[in-house]
Short mmCIF file of C-alpha atoms in Angstrom, two decimals:
data_model
loop_
_atom_site.label_atom_id
_atom_site.label_comp_id
_atom_site.label_asym_id
_atom_site.label_seq_id
_atom_site.Cartn_x
_atom_site.Cartn_y
_atom_site.Cartn_z
CA UNK A 252 30.77 -11.46 -1.87
CA UNK A 253 27.56 -11.17 0.08
CA UNK A 254 25.16 -13.87 0.09
CA UNK A 255 22.27 -11.69 -0.33
CA UNK A 256 21.50 -7.67 -0.65
CA UNK A 257 18.13 -6.69 0.07
CA UNK A 258 16.57 -3.47 -1.32
CA UNK A 259 13.97 -1.81 0.84
CA UNK A 260 13.90 -1.78 4.76
CA UNK A 261 9.99 -2.25 5.21
CA UNK A 262 8.33 -5.13 6.67
CA UNK A 263 9.06 -7.24 3.72
CA UNK A 264 12.84 -6.33 3.54
CA UNK A 265 13.59 -6.57 7.45
CA UNK A 266 11.74 -9.84 7.89
CA UNK A 267 13.72 -11.35 5.12
CA UNK A 268 16.85 -10.07 6.50
CA UNK A 269 15.92 -11.72 9.84
CA UNK A 270 15.28 -15.08 8.34
CA UNK A 271 18.29 -14.94 6.34
CA UNK A 272 20.68 -14.05 9.20
CA UNK A 273 19.15 -16.88 11.45
CA UNK A 274 20.19 -19.05 8.87
CA UNK A 275 23.97 -17.40 9.11
CA UNK A 276 23.90 -15.59 5.77
CA UNK A 277 25.73 -12.46 5.10
CA UNK A 278 23.17 -9.68 4.59
CA UNK A 279 23.08 -6.06 3.65
CA UNK A 280 19.59 -4.16 3.64
CA UNK A 281 19.53 -0.92 1.71
CA UNK A 282 16.96 1.93 2.01
CA UNK A 283 16.94 5.40 0.61
CA UNK A 284 14.99 6.72 3.66
CA UNK A 285 16.64 8.04 6.73
CA UNK A 286 15.51 5.18 9.11
CA UNK A 287 14.22 1.65 8.51
CA UNK A 288 10.69 0.70 8.62
CA UNK A 289 9.11 1.81 5.26
CA UNK A 290 5.55 2.43 5.04
CA UNK A 291 5.30 0.80 8.63
CA UNK A 292 6.38 4.03 10.17
CA UNK A 293 3.30 5.84 9.26
CA UNK A 294 0.80 3.46 10.48
CA UNK A 295 -1.37 3.57 13.37
CA UNK A 296 -4.99 2.21 13.60
CA UNK A 297 -7.39 0.24 15.86
CA UNK A 298 -8.55 -3.22 14.83
CA UNK A 299 -12.00 -4.68 14.81
CA UNK A 300 -11.20 -6.46 18.20
CA UNK A 301 -9.83 -3.18 19.78
CA UNK A 302 -6.12 -3.92 19.62
CA UNK A 303 -4.06 -1.01 18.40
CA UNK A 304 -1.62 -1.51 15.35
CA UNK A 305 1.38 0.57 15.88
CA UNK A 306 3.68 0.86 12.98
CA UNK A 307 6.53 2.47 14.96
CA UNK A 308 6.42 -0.22 17.59
CA UNK A 309 6.31 -3.02 14.80
CA UNK A 310 9.44 -1.39 13.36
CA UNK A 311 11.09 -1.34 16.73
CA UNK A 312 10.60 -5.04 17.09
CA UNK A 313 11.87 -5.93 13.68
CA UNK A 314 14.78 -3.53 13.75
CA UNK A 315 15.72 -4.74 17.05
CA UNK A 316 15.69 -8.44 15.95
CA UNK A 317 17.74 -7.61 12.86
CA UNK A 318 20.40 -5.70 14.74
CA UNK A 319 20.81 -8.47 17.25
CA UNK A 320 21.45 -10.66 14.62
CA UNK A 321 24.01 -8.71 12.99
CA UNK A 322 22.10 -7.44 10.00
CA UNK A 323 23.52 -4.19 8.43
CA UNK A 324 20.93 -1.93 7.46
CA UNK A 325 22.31 1.29 5.34
CA UNK A 326 19.74 3.96 5.24
CA UNK A 327 19.97 7.24 3.19
CA UNK A 328 21.46 5.12 0.36
CA UNK A 329 19.72 5.08 -3.10
CA UNK A 330 20.09 2.24 -5.62
CA UNK A 331 20.37 3.44 -9.26
CA UNK A 332 21.20 0.66 -11.11
CA UNK A 333 21.24 -3.28 -10.96
CA UNK A 334 23.16 -5.72 -13.31
CA UNK A 335 23.09 -9.70 -13.61
CA UNK A 336 26.83 -10.96 -13.30
CA UNK A 337 27.99 -14.58 -13.60
CA UNK A 338 28.08 -15.17 -9.86
CA UNK A 339 24.90 -13.30 -9.08
CA UNK A 340 24.00 -9.58 -8.72
CA UNK A 341 25.84 -6.28 -8.76
CA UNK A 342 23.99 -3.29 -6.82
CA UNK A 343 25.08 0.15 -7.67
CA UNK A 344 24.27 2.78 -5.26
CA UNK A 345 24.96 6.57 -4.52
CA UNK A 346 27.55 5.27 -2.11
CA UNK A 347 29.28 2.07 -3.21
CA UNK A 348 28.78 -1.24 -5.38
CA UNK A 349 27.82 -4.37 -3.56
CA UNK A 350 28.04 -7.82 -5.26
CA UNK A 351 25.95 -10.97 -3.87
CA UNK A 352 24.86 -14.30 -4.72
CA UNK A 353 21.12 -13.21 -4.44
CA UNK A 354 19.06 -10.10 -4.76
CA UNK A 355 15.75 -9.14 -2.93
CA UNK A 356 13.95 -6.31 -4.06
CA UNK A 357 11.32 -5.16 -1.51
CA UNK A 358 10.59 -1.63 -2.62
CA UNK A 359 7.13 -1.32 -1.54
CA UNK A 360 4.47 0.96 -3.21
CA UNK A 361 3.98 4.48 -4.32
CA UNK A 362 1.15 6.63 -4.43
CA UNK A 363 -1.09 7.49 -7.61
CA UNK A 364 -1.37 11.22 -8.34
CA UNK A 365 -4.87 12.37 -9.08
CA UNK A 366 -4.43 16.05 -10.62
CA UNK A 367 -7.12 18.66 -9.79
CA UNK A 368 -7.07 22.27 -10.74
CA UNK A 369 -5.09 23.89 -8.15
CA UNK A 370 -3.33 20.80 -6.91
CA UNK A 371 0.30 22.58 -7.16
CA UNK A 372 -0.62 24.98 -4.36
CA UNK A 373 1.44 24.81 -1.19
CA UNK A 374 -0.86 22.94 1.28
CA UNK A 375 -1.93 20.22 -1.04
CA UNK A 376 -0.30 17.04 -0.64
CA UNK A 377 -0.78 13.22 -1.04
CA UNK A 378 -2.66 11.26 1.79
CA UNK A 379 0.52 9.32 2.50
CA UNK A 380 2.72 12.42 2.65
CA UNK A 381 0.19 13.66 5.43
CA UNK A 382 0.49 10.37 6.93
CA UNK A 383 4.30 10.55 7.16
CA UNK A 384 4.49 13.99 8.06
CA UNK A 385 2.02 13.45 11.01
CA UNK A 386 3.18 10.27 12.41
CA UNK A 387 6.95 10.20 11.61
CA UNK A 388 7.95 13.83 11.56
CA UNK A 389 5.10 14.96 14.07
CA UNK A 390 4.67 17.90 11.72
CA UNK A 391 1.02 19.31 11.61
CA UNK A 392 -0.11 19.49 7.97
CA UNK A 393 -2.72 21.96 8.73
CA UNK A 394 -5.54 23.07 10.75
CA UNK A 395 -8.71 21.95 8.72
CA UNK A 396 -8.52 20.09 5.58
CA UNK A 397 -10.45 18.14 3.21
CA UNK A 398 -9.50 14.64 1.82
CA UNK A 399 -10.34 14.14 -2.02
CA UNK A 400 -10.52 10.41 -2.84
CA UNK A 401 -12.80 7.79 -0.89
CA UNK A 402 -10.83 4.32 -0.65
CA UNK A 403 -9.34 1.99 2.01
CA UNK A 404 -6.00 4.24 2.47
CA UNK A 405 -7.85 7.48 2.87
CA UNK A 406 -10.07 6.23 5.41
CA UNK A 407 -7.57 4.79 7.63
CA UNK A 408 -5.20 7.83 7.30
CA UNK A 409 -8.05 10.16 7.92
CA UNK A 410 -8.63 8.56 11.15
CA UNK A 411 -4.95 9.08 12.04
CA UNK A 412 -4.90 12.72 11.51
CA UNK A 413 -8.04 13.11 13.46
CA UNK A 414 -6.18 11.28 16.43
CA UNK A 415 -3.32 13.68 16.00
CA UNK A 416 -5.97 16.50 16.78
CA UNK A 417 -6.28 17.72 13.00
CA UNK A 418 -9.84 18.50 11.91
CA UNK A 419 -11.05 16.83 8.81
CA UNK A 420 -13.89 18.71 7.14
CA UNK A 421 -14.85 15.81 5.06
CA UNK A 422 -14.01 13.33 2.62
CA UNK A 423 -15.19 13.66 -0.84
CA UNK A 424 -14.78 12.40 -4.55
CA UNK A 425 -12.50 13.74 -7.04
CA UNK A 426 -14.43 15.31 -10.21
CA UNK A 427 -14.09 12.59 -12.88
CA UNK A 428 -11.49 12.96 -15.62
CA UNK A 429 -9.18 10.59 -17.44
CA UNK A 430 -7.44 9.67 -14.43
CA UNK A 431 -10.14 9.39 -11.91
CA UNK A 432 -12.68 7.45 -13.91
CA UNK A 433 -12.98 4.87 -11.13
CA UNK A 434 -12.37 7.06 -7.99
CA UNK A 435 -14.96 9.60 -9.08
CA UNK A 436 -17.59 7.07 -10.08
CA UNK A 437 -20.02 7.11 -6.89
CA UNK A 438 -21.31 3.67 -7.59
CA UNK A 439 -17.89 1.98 -7.86
CA UNK A 440 -16.50 3.92 -4.72
CA UNK A 441 -19.62 2.53 -2.63
CA UNK A 442 -18.73 -1.07 -3.90
CA UNK A 443 -15.13 -0.61 -2.52
CA UNK A 444 -16.34 1.12 0.68
CA UNK A 445 -18.17 -2.17 1.48
CA UNK A 446 -14.72 -3.93 2.13
CA UNK A 447 -14.01 -1.70 4.91
CA UNK A 448 -17.37 -1.01 6.43
CA UNK A 449 -16.80 -3.53 9.26
CA UNK A 450 -14.17 -0.79 10.67
CA UNK A 451 -16.91 1.74 11.06
CA UNK A 452 -17.61 2.80 14.54
CA UNK A 453 -21.35 2.98 13.91
CA UNK A 454 -23.49 -0.17 14.27
CA UNK A 455 -25.93 1.42 11.69
CA UNK A 456 -23.08 1.77 9.05
CA UNK A 457 -22.11 -1.77 9.66
CA UNK A 458 -25.59 -3.10 9.30
CA UNK A 459 -26.53 -1.10 6.32
CA UNK A 460 -23.17 -2.19 4.54
CA UNK A 461 -24.68 -5.83 4.73
CA UNK A 462 -27.74 -4.75 3.23
CA UNK A 463 -26.12 -2.67 0.42
CA UNK A 464 -24.61 -5.94 -1.04
CA UNK A 465 -27.68 -5.93 -2.95
CA UNK A 466 -27.41 -4.20 -6.34
CA UNK A 467 -30.92 -2.67 -5.98
CA UNK A 468 -30.26 -1.57 -2.45
CA UNK A 469 -27.06 -0.01 -3.69
CA UNK A 470 -28.67 2.02 -6.35
CA UNK A 471 -31.33 3.13 -4.06
CA UNK A 472 -28.72 4.07 -1.44
CA UNK A 473 -26.83 6.36 -3.88
CA UNK A 474 -30.18 8.04 -5.16
CA UNK A 475 -30.93 8.78 -1.55
CA UNK A 476 -27.47 9.39 -0.19
CA UNK A 477 -27.63 12.07 2.70
CA UNK A 478 -26.79 15.60 1.31
CA UNK A 479 -24.57 16.10 4.57
CA UNK A 480 -22.70 12.97 3.88
CA UNK A 481 -22.50 9.78 6.11
CA UNK A 482 -20.49 10.23 9.12
CA UNK A 483 -17.73 7.97 10.43
CA UNK A 484 -15.76 9.02 13.19
CA UNK A 485 -17.84 12.21 13.07
CA UNK A 486 -16.42 13.03 9.69
CA UNK A 487 -18.62 13.12 6.77
CA UNK A 488 -18.07 11.00 3.61
CA UNK A 489 -19.46 12.19 0.47
CA UNK A 490 -20.42 10.23 -2.13
CA UNK A 491 -22.55 12.52 -4.11
CA UNK A 492 -20.22 15.29 -4.07
CA UNK A 493 -16.92 16.07 -5.63
CA UNK A 494 -13.98 18.47 -5.22
CA UNK A 495 -13.67 20.16 -8.50
CA UNK A 496 -11.01 22.83 -7.85
CA UNK A 497 -8.61 23.88 -5.30
CA UNK A 498 -8.37 27.76 -4.52
CA UNK A 499 -5.87 30.10 -3.35
CA UNK A 500 -3.17 32.62 -4.25
CA UNK A 501 -0.15 31.52 -2.42
CA UNK A 502 -1.33 28.41 -0.55
CA UNK A 503 -4.51 26.53 0.04
CA UNK A 504 -7.42 28.84 0.98
CA UNK A 505 -10.62 26.73 0.05
CA UNK A 506 -11.94 24.08 -2.35
CA UNK A 507 -14.81 24.14 -4.56
CA UNK A 508 -17.28 21.30 -4.37
CA UNK A 509 -20.29 20.47 -6.58
CA UNK A 510 -22.84 17.77 -6.52
CA UNK A 511 -22.70 15.01 -8.78
CA UNK A 512 -25.16 12.06 -9.89
CA UNK A 513 -24.84 8.56 -9.20
CA UNK A 514 -22.86 8.17 -12.12
CA UNK A 515 -20.45 11.20 -11.26
CA UNK A 516 -21.80 13.79 -13.54
CA UNK A 517 -21.47 17.24 -12.21
CA UNK A 518 -24.79 19.01 -11.46
CA UNK A 519 -24.52 22.47 -12.63
CA UNK A 520 -25.42 25.25 -10.17
CA UNK A 521 -24.63 23.18 -6.98
CA UNK A 522 -21.12 24.46 -6.42
CA UNK A 523 -20.10 25.72 -2.85
CA UNK A 524 -16.93 26.86 -1.49
CA UNK A 525 -15.40 25.36 1.54
CA UNK A 526 -12.61 27.21 3.62
CA UNK A 527 -9.68 24.72 4.48
CA UNK A 528 -5.90 25.17 4.72
CA UNK A 529 -4.80 21.87 3.44
CA UNK A 530 -5.84 19.15 1.25
CA UNK A 531 -5.09 15.64 1.05
CA UNK A 532 -5.38 13.77 -2.48
CA UNK A 533 -5.74 9.96 -2.04
CA UNK A 534 -5.41 8.37 -5.52
CA UNK A 535 -4.34 5.04 -4.61
CA UNK A 536 -1.11 2.83 -4.60
CA UNK A 537 0.81 0.96 -7.18
CA UNK A 538 3.71 -1.54 -7.01
CA UNK A 539 6.96 0.39 -6.95
CA UNK A 540 8.89 -1.93 -9.34
CA UNK A 541 11.32 0.17 -11.28
CA UNK A 542 14.18 -1.47 -9.94
CA UNK A 543 13.06 -5.06 -10.70
CA UNK A 544 12.54 -3.79 -14.19
CA UNK A 545 16.07 -2.72 -14.46
CA UNK A 546 17.05 -5.93 -13.17
CA UNK A 547 15.40 -7.57 -16.45
CA UNK A 548 12.62 -9.37 -14.44
CA UNK A 549 9.57 -10.01 -16.65
CA UNK A 550 6.08 -8.25 -15.76
CA UNK A 551 2.44 -9.11 -15.82
CA UNK A 552 -0.20 -6.29 -15.39
CA UNK A 553 -2.64 -7.70 -12.95
CA UNK A 554 -5.45 -5.20 -11.91
CA UNK A 555 -6.24 -7.38 -8.90
CA UNK A 556 -2.69 -6.77 -7.55
CA UNK A 557 -2.61 -3.12 -8.25
CA UNK A 558 -0.71 -2.85 -11.71
CA UNK A 559 2.29 -4.25 -13.33
CA UNK A 560 3.89 -6.66 -11.08
CA UNK A 561 7.21 -8.69 -11.46
CA UNK A 562 6.36 -12.40 -12.33
CA UNK A 563 7.07 -14.68 -9.25
CA UNK A 564 5.93 -18.02 -7.78
CA UNK A 565 4.57 -18.54 -4.45
CA UNK A 566 7.83 -18.78 -2.92
CA UNK A 567 8.67 -15.32 -4.11
CA UNK A 568 11.30 -16.35 -6.64
CA UNK A 569 11.38 -14.66 -9.99
CA UNK A 570 12.31 -16.25 -13.36
CA UNK A 571 15.65 -14.81 -12.96
CA UNK A 572 18.43 -16.84 -10.90
CA UNK A 573 18.76 -15.36 -7.67
CA UNK A 574 16.26 -12.62 -8.00
CA UNK A 575 13.53 -12.44 -5.33
CA UNK A 576 10.70 -10.19 -4.47
CA UNK A 577 8.37 -9.69 -1.53
CA UNK A 578 6.06 -7.16 0.01
CA UNK A 579 3.93 -4.45 -1.90
CA UNK A 580 6.13 -4.68 -4.96
CA UNK A 581 4.22 -8.15 -5.67
CA UNK A 582 0.87 -6.60 -5.16
CA UNK A 583 -0.96 -4.07 -3.07
CA UNK A 584 -1.87 -5.80 0.33
CA UNK A 585 -1.25 -4.95 4.43
CA UNK A 586 2.25 -4.47 6.16
CA UNK A 587 1.21 -7.66 7.77
CA UNK A 588 1.11 -9.61 4.56
CA UNK A 589 4.11 -7.87 3.46
CA UNK A 590 6.07 -9.00 6.72
CA UNK A 591 4.83 -12.78 6.14
CA UNK A 592 6.10 -12.47 2.55
CA UNK A 593 9.46 -11.23 3.61
CA UNK A 594 10.03 -14.15 6.17
CA UNK A 595 8.96 -16.20 3.11
CA UNK A 596 11.48 -14.92 0.66
CA UNK A 597 14.12 -14.99 3.29
CA UNK A 598 13.56 -18.91 3.48
CA UNK A 599 13.69 -19.16 -0.03
CA UNK A 600 17.11 -17.73 -0.39
CA UNK A 601 18.19 -19.81 2.55
CA UNK A 602 16.94 -22.95 0.85
CA UNK A 603 18.82 -21.79 -2.48
CA UNK A 604 22.21 -21.42 -0.40
CA UNK A 605 21.99 -24.00 2.17
CA UNK A 606 20.86 -27.64 2.09
CA UNK A 607 18.71 -28.08 5.19
CA UNK A 608 16.71 -31.18 6.31
CA UNK A 609 13.92 -29.11 7.57
CA UNK A 610 13.74 -26.00 4.98
CA UNK A 611 10.95 -27.47 2.99
CA UNK A 612 8.99 -27.92 5.91
CA UNK A 613 9.66 -24.59 7.08
CA UNK A 614 8.98 -23.06 3.53
CA UNK A 615 5.59 -24.93 3.47
CA UNK A 616 4.80 -23.28 6.83
CA UNK A 617 5.66 -19.87 5.57
CA UNK A 618 3.70 -20.19 2.61
CA UNK A 619 0.50 -21.34 4.52
CA UNK A 620 0.98 -18.55 6.89
CA UNK A 621 1.27 -15.89 4.24
CA UNK A 622 -2.25 -17.10 3.03
CA UNK A 623 -3.57 -17.35 6.81
CA UNK A 624 -2.48 -13.68 7.12
CA UNK A 625 -4.18 -12.68 3.81
CA UNK A 626 -7.49 -14.31 4.48
CA UNK A 627 -7.52 -12.65 8.14
CA UNK A 628 -6.51 -9.22 6.89
CA UNK A 629 -8.92 -6.34 8.19
CA UNK A 630 -8.43 -4.48 4.92
CA UNK A 631 -8.07 -5.58 1.48
CA UNK A 632 -7.02 -2.85 -1.01
CA UNK A 633 -8.17 -4.63 -4.32
CA UNK A 634 -10.82 -7.10 -4.52
CA UNK A 635 -10.18 -10.53 -5.79
CA UNK A 636 -6.78 -10.58 -4.20
CA UNK A 637 -7.11 -14.41 -4.55
CA UNK A 638 -7.60 -14.31 -8.09
CA UNK A 639 -4.74 -12.09 -8.77
CA UNK A 640 -2.57 -14.15 -6.94
CA UNK A 641 -3.36 -17.31 -8.89
CA UNK A 642 -2.96 -15.06 -12.05
CA UNK A 643 0.61 -14.27 -11.32
CA UNK A 644 1.48 -17.77 -10.19
CA UNK A 645 0.26 -19.24 -13.73
CA UNK A 646 2.47 -16.46 -15.42
CA UNK A 647 5.52 -17.81 -13.47
CA UNK A 648 4.65 -21.35 -14.99
CA UNK A 649 4.32 -20.00 -18.24
CA UNK A 650 7.29 -18.24 -18.19
CA UNK A 651 9.25 -21.34 -16.85
CA UNK A 652 7.57 -23.34 -19.66
CA UNK A 653 8.58 -20.81 -22.51
CA UNK A 654 12.24 -20.57 -20.97
#
């Protein structure tokens, strides 16, 4: 019987495996993808200090350390069921069944689809799929495209596509529908963009973002927003235009855009056609937590964390004995935060399995480090992340009290 099974070979899962193996625990890491790394594999961006964050290199470091410690990483293996047993957990996969005293679910996040007429045409993909095809598989997604959805994720990946020599005509809003209420609302999108304006290459944009923190200035900025968009990395970002339709017979041939009011309402007669051969839809991310649900873990909906997240405490423990979580399953944050959470979860498992004189001190240091990484994060996907963390910690205490 293993000491721990870890589902997910992303930054959280690999960091946790390393922490567990350093304490000589037996570990198996399972991931359905063909190689370890998770979303790290597709990430490539330049930090404000000029340093490049290369997800593939970060993955190499983590996997090298894990293999040196004897971590067994099984890729191309899918988990389809989890059940609680008296001594721990039973994890059923498409190849075999594992039993372990502890289980860490580090399954990450998935993208939210944003339907647009024509979105089933070949050449339409999620922004995350474009990232993986470009940075992992080295496949050119097209010659010229449009990104539908203006958010933290789309801005970061748009730059990655440009660096790969792919032309981006522009980024624009999705037309407002029942799914895209916030994503298609210019005012709400502008508020979200203020959190990443410090990454802009233009000093004018950075300065303007500071002024735009005032409500009155934001409203004026939207009313006077340039008809050709505001350029970032020579790529127009439109907050007063929306993509209302993707056109083509057998594949993407063009998109139809129209102007919108500051509240996102279409302006009739303003339609225009833009010829492109691919479209990326950026709908955002949500915690991929189905396996935690199968395990019987209680959940809480917390908007600041990106949706429904498994109830857990600051040490990444859930209310279920021997079940731990880490990474974006606990809330949408950066890969750096996920890695720090993974190390913390690993130490929590070590604490449970082994009585060590220094484990409490190391746990406290790991918890402090997670907070430090979070506070220093270049990009935050959701506002009020600290409030979200407080809410989930309170939910854990409430559940413990009820139990």
